[in-house]
Short mmCIF file of C-alpha atoms in Angstrom, two decimals:
data_model
loop_
_atom_site.label_atom_id
_atom_site.label_comp_id
_atom_site.label_asym_id
_atom_site.label_seq_id
_atom_site.Cartn_x
_atom_site.Cartn_y
_atom_site.Cartn_z
CA SER A 1 51.96 72.67 143.57
CA GLN A 2 52.55 68.99 144.20
CA LYS A 3 50.75 67.70 147.25
CA ILE A 4 50.40 64.43 149.13
CA GLU A 5 47.68 63.87 151.72
CA GLN A 6 47.52 60.90 154.04
CA ASN A 7 43.94 60.29 155.13
CA SER A 8 44.22 61.11 158.75
CA GLU A 9 46.78 62.09 161.28
CA ALA A 10 45.89 59.14 163.53
CA LEU A 11 44.02 55.88 163.20
CA ASN A 12 43.02 53.57 166.07
CA ILE A 13 41.80 50.06 165.45
CA GLN A 14 41.22 46.83 167.32
CA GLU A 15 43.82 44.07 167.17
CA GLY A 16 43.02 41.49 164.52
CA LYS A 17 41.19 43.92 162.25
CA THR A 18 42.50 45.20 158.93
CA ALA A 19 44.03 48.66 159.03
CA THR A 20 43.62 50.72 155.86
CA LEU A 21 45.66 53.86 155.31
CA THR A 22 45.15 56.23 152.40
CA CYS A 23 47.58 58.31 150.41
CA ASN A 24 46.16 60.83 147.92
CA TYR A 25 48.16 63.07 145.66
CA THR A 26 47.56 66.02 143.34
CA ASN A 27 49.51 67.78 140.61
CA TYR A 28 51.87 64.84 140.30
CA SER A 29 52.41 61.89 138.01
CA PRO A 30 54.54 59.48 140.00
CA ALA A 31 56.19 56.46 138.52
CA TYR A 32 56.76 54.86 141.89
CA LEU A 33 55.00 54.95 145.22
CA GLN A 34 56.70 53.75 148.37
CA TRP A 35 55.49 53.08 151.90
CA TYR A 36 57.68 53.46 154.95
CA ARG A 37 57.20 52.76 158.64
CA GLN A 38 58.59 55.10 161.28
CA ASP A 39 58.77 54.34 164.99
CA PRO A 40 59.23 57.13 167.58
CA GLY A 41 62.80 58.39 167.73
CA ARG A 42 63.88 56.37 164.70
CA GLY A 43 64.29 56.84 161.00
CA PRO A 44 61.76 55.51 158.47
CA VAL A 45 62.08 51.91 157.32
CA PHE A 46 61.13 50.90 153.77
CA LEU A 47 58.20 48.49 153.47
CA LEU A 48 56.93 48.28 149.90
CA LEU A 49 57.28 49.87 146.48
CA ILE A 50 54.66 49.79 143.75
CA ARG A 51 55.07 50.97 140.17
CA GLU A 52 52.52 53.05 138.26
CA ASN A 53 51.66 50.11 136.01
CA GLU A 54 51.03 47.78 138.94
CA LYS A 55 47.64 47.65 140.59
CA GLU A 56 48.54 45.73 143.71
CA LYS A 57 51.56 44.50 145.65
CA ARG A 58 51.67 42.16 148.62
CA LYS A 59 54.23 41.28 151.25
CA GLU A 60 53.19 39.00 154.08
CA ARG A 61 50.33 40.82 155.90
CA LEU A 62 50.83 44.00 153.89
CA LYS A 63 49.02 44.96 150.71
CA VAL A 64 49.37 48.12 148.66
CA THR A 65 47.16 49.28 145.81
CA PHE A 66 47.90 52.09 143.37
CA ASP A 67 45.18 53.77 141.32
CA THR A 68 46.64 56.41 139.02
CA THR A 69 43.18 57.45 137.85
CA LEU A 70 42.01 58.23 141.37
CA LYS A 71 45.53 59.41 142.26
CA GLN A 72 45.40 57.26 145.34
CA SER A 73 47.22 54.46 147.11
CA LEU A 74 45.74 52.28 149.82
CA PHE A 75 47.94 50.50 152.35
CA HIS A 76 46.41 47.55 154.19
CA ILE A 77 47.68 45.62 157.20
CA THR A 78 45.65 42.47 157.74
CA ALA A 79 45.36 40.70 161.10
CA SER A 80 46.80 43.79 162.77
CA GLN A 81 48.89 43.46 165.92
CA PRO A 82 49.93 45.96 168.60
CA ALA A 83 53.48 45.69 167.21
CA ASP A 84 52.17 47.28 163.99
CA SER A 85 51.60 50.54 165.89
CA ALA A 86 53.77 53.18 164.24
CA THR A 87 53.60 56.09 161.82
CA TYR A 88 53.31 55.12 158.17
CA LEU A 89 54.59 57.40 155.43
CA CYS A 90 53.88 57.31 151.72
CA ALA A 91 56.35 58.72 149.24
CA LEU A 92 56.16 59.44 145.51
CA ALA A 93 58.94 59.55 142.98
CA PRO A 94 58.99 60.26 139.24
CA TRP A 95 60.77 58.11 136.65
CA SER A 96 63.68 60.49 136.50
CA SER A 97 65.31 60.33 139.90
CA ALA A 98 64.96 59.64 143.57
CA SER A 99 66.20 63.18 144.18
CA LYS A 100 62.67 64.33 143.29
CA ILE A 101 60.99 62.17 145.92
CA ILE A 102 58.29 63.75 148.08
CA PHE A 103 56.81 62.37 151.30
CA GLY A 104 53.43 62.63 152.98
CA SER A 105 53.20 63.75 156.60
CA GLY A 106 52.23 60.27 157.76
CA THR A 107 49.42 58.49 159.57
CA ARG A 108 49.98 57.39 163.17
CA LEU A 109 48.44 53.95 163.55
CA SER A 110 47.58 52.54 166.98
CA ILE A 111 46.46 48.94 167.39
CA ARG A 112 44.75 48.30 170.72
CA PRO A 113 44.77 44.79 172.23
CA GLU B 1 78.38 49.08 162.62
CA THR B 2 75.71 48.26 160.12
CA GLY B 3 73.27 50.32 158.10
CA VAL B 4 73.27 54.08 158.43
CA THR B 5 74.60 55.75 161.55
CA GLN B 6 74.26 59.36 162.64
CA THR B 7 76.03 61.36 165.33
CA PRO B 8 75.22 63.03 167.56
CA ARG B 9 71.76 61.70 168.33
CA HIS B 10 70.82 64.87 170.18
CA LEU B 11 72.20 68.38 169.84
CA VAL B 12 71.32 71.62 171.57
CA MET B 13 72.92 74.76 170.22
CA GLY B 14 72.64 78.50 170.45
CA MET B 15 71.96 80.65 167.44
CA THR B 16 75.58 81.79 167.21
CA ASN B 17 77.14 78.34 167.48
CA LYS B 18 78.73 76.28 164.72
CA LYS B 19 78.18 72.56 164.82
CA SER B 20 78.26 69.62 162.44
CA LEU B 21 76.11 66.54 161.98
CA LYS B 22 77.74 63.37 160.75
CA CYS B 23 76.30 60.48 158.79
CA GLU B 24 78.00 57.26 157.76
CA GLN B 25 76.60 54.43 155.68
CA HIS B 26 78.02 50.90 155.73
CA LEU B 27 75.93 49.58 152.84
CA GLY B 28 78.17 50.34 149.89
CA HIS B 29 75.65 52.79 148.48
CA ASN B 30 76.43 55.61 146.09
CA ALA B 31 73.69 58.13 146.92
CA MET B 32 73.18 59.96 150.21
CA TYR B 33 70.50 62.37 151.35
CA TRP B 34 69.76 64.89 154.10
CA TYR B 35 66.16 65.37 155.21
CA LYS B 36 64.51 67.65 157.76
CA GLN B 37 61.52 66.34 159.71
CA SER B 38 59.51 68.86 161.73
CA ALA B 39 56.56 67.95 163.91
CA LYS B 40 53.44 67.13 161.89
CA LYS B 41 55.10 68.11 158.62
CA PRO B 42 56.29 65.89 155.77
CA LEU B 43 59.90 64.92 155.41
CA GLU B 44 61.65 67.69 153.50
CA LEU B 45 64.46 66.66 151.20
CA MET B 46 67.34 69.10 151.66
CA PHE B 47 70.36 67.80 149.76
CA VAL B 48 71.24 64.84 147.56
CA TYR B 49 74.68 63.52 146.70
CA ASN B 50 75.54 60.86 144.14
CA PHE B 51 79.12 59.57 143.94
CA LYS B 52 80.16 62.53 146.17
CA GLU B 53 78.66 65.09 143.80
CA GLN B 54 75.75 67.25 144.92
CA THR B 55 72.80 66.71 142.61
CA GLU B 56 70.07 68.50 144.51
CA ASN B 57 69.75 71.51 146.78
CA ASN B 58 66.12 72.20 147.52
CA SER B 59 66.39 75.92 148.22
CA VAL B 60 68.00 75.30 151.58
CA PRO B 61 69.27 78.41 153.43
CA SER B 62 73.02 78.87 153.33
CA ARG B 63 73.25 78.46 157.11
CA PHE B 64 73.09 74.72 156.26
CA SER B 65 76.20 73.58 154.43
CA PRO B 66 76.58 69.95 153.33
CA GLU B 67 79.82 68.13 152.69
CA CYS B 68 80.35 64.70 151.16
CA PRO B 69 84.04 63.69 151.22
CA ASN B 70 83.32 60.17 149.92
CA SER B 71 80.35 57.93 149.16
CA SER B 72 80.21 56.64 152.73
CA HIS B 73 80.25 59.89 154.68
CA LEU B 74 78.00 62.91 154.71
CA PHE B 75 78.16 65.97 156.92
CA LEU B 76 75.80 68.85 157.56
CA HIS B 77 77.54 71.95 158.87
CA LEU B 78 75.33 74.29 160.86
CA HIS B 79 75.98 77.99 161.42
CA THR B 80 73.85 80.80 162.89
CA LEU B 81 70.69 78.72 162.96
CA GLN B 82 67.24 79.96 163.92
CA PRO B 83 64.84 78.42 166.47
CA GLU B 84 62.60 77.29 163.59
CA ASP B 85 65.45 75.08 162.43
CA SER B 86 64.81 72.84 165.44
CA ALA B 87 63.80 69.45 164.01
CA LEU B 88 64.87 65.87 163.46
CA TYR B 89 67.56 65.69 160.77
CA LEU B 90 67.66 62.40 158.96
CA CYS B 91 70.33 60.99 156.73
CA ALA B 92 69.54 58.31 154.17
CA SER B 93 71.36 56.34 151.51
CA SER B 94 70.39 54.30 148.46
CA GLN B 95 72.17 52.14 145.92
CA GLY B 96 71.83 54.85 143.31
CA LEU B 97 69.53 57.65 142.26
CA ALA B 98 67.08 55.43 140.38
CA ALA B 99 63.63 56.27 141.65
CA ASN B 100 62.83 52.65 142.44
CA ASN B 101 65.70 52.35 144.90
CA GLU B 102 64.61 52.08 148.48
CA GLN B 103 66.20 54.47 150.90
CA PHE B 104 67.83 53.39 154.12
CA PHE B 105 67.53 55.94 156.91
CA GLY B 106 69.66 56.60 159.94
CA PRO B 107 68.13 57.20 163.38
CA GLY B 108 68.37 60.95 163.02
CA THR B 109 69.80 63.83 165.03
CA ARG B 110 67.31 65.69 167.22
CA LEU B 111 68.39 69.34 166.95
CA THR B 112 67.21 72.06 169.29
CA VAL B 113 68.19 75.67 168.57
CA LEU B 114 67.85 78.02 171.51
#
């Protein structure tokens, strides 16, 4: 069956360092991979989308890579800040439709001052 | 109101009650979704509507009944739920069903079934 694994349930790092979150998948050939941020008591907020034929995407302090051979995406936050503390979700979707989207269970990131 | 709104934000109900969750999107989108989020589990897509027509029902028990009267409103009718149905129920919308459309989520309804 299709499966997404996000590297760890929780990640704690020092402010100013680069946070790296991992999303691995099996039995799936996604066309698109998305990253969302979710704060406690709120719905997820879209951050970035990367296509299967793209290796890397950047947005301000965020960088996403997508390796379809390794079946893995890495999500980086550079110069991390306490305000970046949240749960980050990866999601995969095929070419056909967003109604086939599947989400990972998320990684809770904590940035300590 | 902007974005996607959901009411109520919190709901406690008994197993024999009937209640409804409401979602409204103010973004002019055509697709709307219901998700279930349980603790430490991935978001589970329940239902998808596109232009008011249901396009996906991911083997959801019939005690959950969706309704989409127009592209801006989505309801989830609840009847004879079980305690394991306690979760955060999220509504989302997107411009269309293209897989590269980002989804906009509401704040969710925290449901507790006693």
